[in-house]
Amino acid sequence: MLLINFAHPMTDAQRAQVEKLTGRPLEHVIDVKTHLDPALSFAEQAAALVDSVGLTSADWQTAALVVNLPSLTPIAALVLADLHGRMGHFPSALRLRPVANTTPPAFEVAELLPLQLVREQARTNR
């Protein structure tokens, strides 16, 4: 399993939670430095973020991967749109949540969001 991380670095505990949720070992984590210039086009910057992952067209279409999306909503939406175009489907995404009463703040992986399944189920509601 490949984890593409567009957010803060993942801890060992978070990586273990991803493995537990996916039922597969994390073979590789690609950390994408997500820094944006608010004066420039977000669409272009999102495409550049996805380009920086470095996968081939075949990799995008065949690799088992999960994504930790950027926390800024407009960029997350654009990254998802770009990923769908490259993959031909939506990836599964992580949802992190804060751990109560921790200093400094800590986060755990709450669930795996099956975005393609959600899309397919939503199509029946037309």
C-alpha positions as YAML, in Angstrom:
chain: A
units: angstrom
residues:
- id: 1
  name: MET
  ca: [0.00, 0.00, 0.00]
- id: 2
  name: LEU
  ca: [1.21, 3.47, -0.90]
- id: 3
  name: LEU
  ca: [0.29, 6.46, 1.27]
- id: 4
  name: ILE
  ca: [0.40, 9.87, -0.35]
- id: 5
  name: ASN
  ca: [0.46, 12.47, 2.41]
- id: 6
  name: PHE
  ca: [-0.45, 16.06, 1.52]
- id: 7
  name: ALA
  ca: [-0.70, 17.09, 5.20]
- id: 8
  name: HIS
  ca: [1.46, 17.08, 8.34]
- id: 9
  name: PRO
  ca: [3.99, 14.25, 8.69]
- id: 10
  name: MET
  ca: [2.45, 10.97, 9.86]
- id: 11
  name: THR
  ca: [3.57, 9.44, 13.14]
- id: 12
  name: ASP
  ca: [4.47, 5.77, 13.51]
- id: 13
  name: ALA
  ca: [1.21, 5.25, 15.42]
- id: 14
  name: GLN
  ca: [-0.80, 6.83, 12.59]
- id: 15
  name: ARG
  ca: [0.97, 4.66, 10.03]
- id: 16
  name: ALA
  ca: [0.12, 1.59, 12.09]
- id: 17
  name: GLN
  ca: [-3.52, 2.71, 12.22]
- id: 18
  name: VAL
  ca: [-3.54, 3.03, 8.41]
- id: 19
  name: GLU
  ca: [-2.18, -0.49, 8.09]
- id: 20
  name: LYS
  ca: [-4.84, -1.80, 10.46]
- id: 21
  name: LEU
  ca: [-7.66, -0.02, 8.59]
- id: 22
  name: THR
  ca: [-6.48, -1.10, 5.13]
- id: 23
  name: GLY
  ca: [-5.39, -4.59, 6.15]
- id: 24
  name: ARG
  ca: [-2.22, -4.05, 4.14]
- id: 25
  name: PRO
  ca: [1.33, -3.03, 5.03]
- id: 26
  name: LEU
  ca: [2.44, 0.47, 4.10]
- id: 27
  name: GLU
  ca: [5.25, -0.16, 1.66]
- id: 28
  name: HIS
  ca: [5.94, 3.49, 0.99]
- id: 29
  name: VAL
  ca: [4.87, 6.93, 2.21]
- id: 30
  name: ILE
  ca: [5.26, 9.92, -0.07]
- id: 31
  name: ASP
  ca: [5.20, 13.17, 1.89]
- id: 32
  name: VAL
  ca: [4.22, 16.08, -0.34]
- id: 33
  name: LYS
  ca: [5.27, 19.49, 0.93]
- id: 34
  name: THR
  ca: [2.02, 21.43, 0.63]
- id: 35
  name: HIS
  ca: [2.76, 25.13, 0.70]
- id: 36
  name: LEU
  ca: [0.52, 27.44, -1.30]
- id: 37
  name: ASP
  ca: [0.78, 30.98, -2.56]
- id: 38
  name: PRO
  ca: [-2.63, 32.63, -2.10]
- id: 39
  name: ALA
  ca: [-1.83, 35.07, -4.93]
- id: 40
  name: LEU
  ca: [-1.54, 32.28, -7.52]
- id: 41
  name: SER
  ca: [-4.08, 29.92, -9.08]
- id: 42
  name: PHE
  ca: [-5.01, 27.15, -6.68]
- id: 43
  name: ALA
  ca: [-5.90, 24.85, -9.61]
- id: 44
  name: GLU
  ca: [-2.37, 25.16, -10.99]
- id: 45
  name: GLN
  ca: [-0.80, 24.69, -7.56]
- id: 46
  name: ALA
  ca: [-2.91, 21.59, -6.86]
- id: 47
  name: ALA
  ca: [-1.84, 20.07, -10.19]
- id: 48
  name: ALA
  ca: [1.79, 20.83, -9.30]
- id: 49
  name: LEU
  ca: [1.35, 19.12, -5.92]
- id: 50
  name: VAL
  ca: [0.03, 15.98, -7.58]
- id: 51
  name: ASP
  ca: [2.76, 16.14, -10.25]
- id: 52
  name: SER
  ca: [5.36, 16.26, -7.47]
- id: 53
  name: VAL
  ca: [4.29, 12.80, -6.27]
- id: 54
  name: GLY
  ca: [6.27, 11.43, -9.22]
- id: 55
  name: LEU
  ca: [4.10, 8.47, -10.21]
- id: 56
  name: THR
  ca: [3.77, 7.35, -13.80]
- id: 57
  name: SER
  ca: [0.45, 7.17, -15.60]
- id: 58
  name: ALA
  ca: [0.47, 3.39, -15.13]
- id: 59
  name: ASP
  ca: [1.25, 3.77, -11.41]
- id: 60
  name: TRP
  ca: [-1.71, 6.12, -10.92]
- id: 61
  name: GLN
  ca: [-4.02, 3.63, -12.56]
- id: 62
  name: THR
  ca: [-2.77, 0.45, -10.88]
- id: 63
  name: ALA
  ca: [-1.16, 1.25, -7.52]
- id: 64
  name: ALA
  ca: [-2.99, 0.45, -4.29]
- id: 65
  name: LEU
  ca: [-2.93, 3.80, -2.56]
- id: 66
  name: VAL
  ca: [-4.56, 5.88, 0.13]
- id: 67
  name: VAL
  ca: [-4.40, 9.66, 0.42]
- id: 68
  name: ASN
  ca: [-4.12, 12.02, 3.37]
- id: 69
  name: LEU
  ca: [-5.60, 15.15, 1.80]
- id: 70
  name: PRO
  ca: [-4.49, 18.72, 2.44]
- id: 71
  name: SER
  ca: [-6.46, 20.36, 5.24]
- id: 72
  name: LEU
  ca: [-7.36, 23.45, 3.19]
- id: 73
  name: THR
  ca: [-10.72, 22.57, 1.65]
- id: 74
  name: PRO
  ca: [-10.34, 24.23, -1.79]
- id: 75
  name: ILE
  ca: [-6.97, 22.53, -2.33]
- id: 76
  name: ALA
  ca: [-8.33, 19.17, -1.12]
- id: 77
  name: ALA
  ca: [-11.18, 19.46, -3.65]
- id: 78
  name: LEU
  ca: [-8.78, 20.30, -6.46]
- id: 79
  name: VAL
  ca: [-6.35, 17.52, -5.51]
- id: 80
  name: LEU
  ca: [-9.23, 15.03, -5.51]
- id: 81
  name: ALA
  ca: [-10.41, 16.20, -8.93]
- id: 82
  name: ASP
  ca: [-6.87, 15.86, -10.27]
- id: 83
  name: LEU
  ca: [-6.39, 12.42, -8.71]
- id: 84
  name: HIS
  ca: [-9.69, 11.20, -10.18]
- id: 85
  name: GLY
  ca: [-8.55, 12.33, -13.61]
- id: 86
  name: ARG
  ca: [-5.25, 10.49, -13.32]
- id: 87
  name: MET
  ca: [-6.60, 7.36, -11.61]
- id: 88
  name: GLY
  ca: [-9.96, 6.98, -13.31]
- id: 89
  name: HIS
  ca: [-11.60, 6.69, -9.89]
- id: 90
  name: PHE
  ca: [-11.48, 8.30, -6.47]
- id: 91
  name: PRO
  ca: [-8.87, 7.09, -3.99]
- id: 92
  name: SER
  ca: [-9.65, 6.22, -0.41]
- id: 93
  name: ALA
  ca: [-8.79, 9.06, 1.95]
- id: 94
  name: LEU
  ca: [-7.92, 9.29, 5.62]
- id: 95
  name: ARG
  ca: [-9.87, 11.17, 8.26]
- id: 96
  name: LEU
  ca: [-7.84, 12.18, 11.28]
- id: 97
  name: ARG
  ca: [-9.32, 13.37, 14.56]
- id: 98
  name: PRO
  ca: [-7.82, 15.02, 17.62]
- id: 99
  name: VAL
  ca: [-6.95, 12.87, 20.59]
- id: 100
  name: ALA
  ca: [-8.65, 14.30, 23.69]
- id: 101
  name: ASN
  ca: [-6.60, 15.94, 26.43]
- id: 102
  name: THR
  ca: [-3.20, 15.80, 24.74]
- id: 103
  name: THR
  ca: [-0.47, 18.39, 24.95]
- id: 104
  name: PRO
  ca: [0.85, 19.10, 22.42]
- id: 105
  name: PRO
  ca: [-2.20, 18.34, 20.27]
- id: 106
  name: ALA
  ca: [-2.13, 14.85, 18.80]
- id: 107
  name: PHE
  ca: [-4.21, 13.24, 16.08]
- id: 108
  name: GLU
  ca: [-5.22, 9.68, 15.33]
- id: 109
  name: VAL
  ca: [-6.55, 8.08, 12.17]
- id: 110
  name: ALA
  ca: [-10.31, 7.90, 12.71]
- id: 111
  name: GLU
  ca: [-11.41, 6.13, 9.55]
- id: 112
  name: LEU
  ca: [-10.74, 5.30, 5.94]
- id: 113
  name: LEU
  ca: [-13.11, 7.17, 3.63]
- id: 114
  name: PRO
  ca: [-14.03, 4.99, 0.61]
- id: 115
  name: LEU
  ca: [-14.66, 7.90, -1.78]
- id: 116
  name: GLN
  ca: [-15.29, 5.79, -4.88]
- id: 117
  name: LEU
  ca: [-17.86, 3.68, -3.02]
- id: 118
  name: VAL
  ca: [-19.57, 6.84, -1.77]
- id: 119
  name: ARG
  ca: [-19.70, 8.12, -5.36]
- id: 120
  name: GLU
  ca: [-21.18, 4.88, -6.66]
- id: 121
  name: GLN
  ca: [-23.80, 4.79, -3.93]
- id: 122
  name: ALA
  ca: [-24.71, 8.43, -4.54]
- id: 123
  name: ARG
  ca: [-25.41, 7.68, -8.21]
- id: 124
  name: THR
  ca: [-28.39, 5.58, -7.11]
- id: 125
  name: ASN
  ca: [-29.95, 8.71, -5.55]
- id: 126
  name: ARG
  ca: [-30.42, 10.55, -8.85]
...
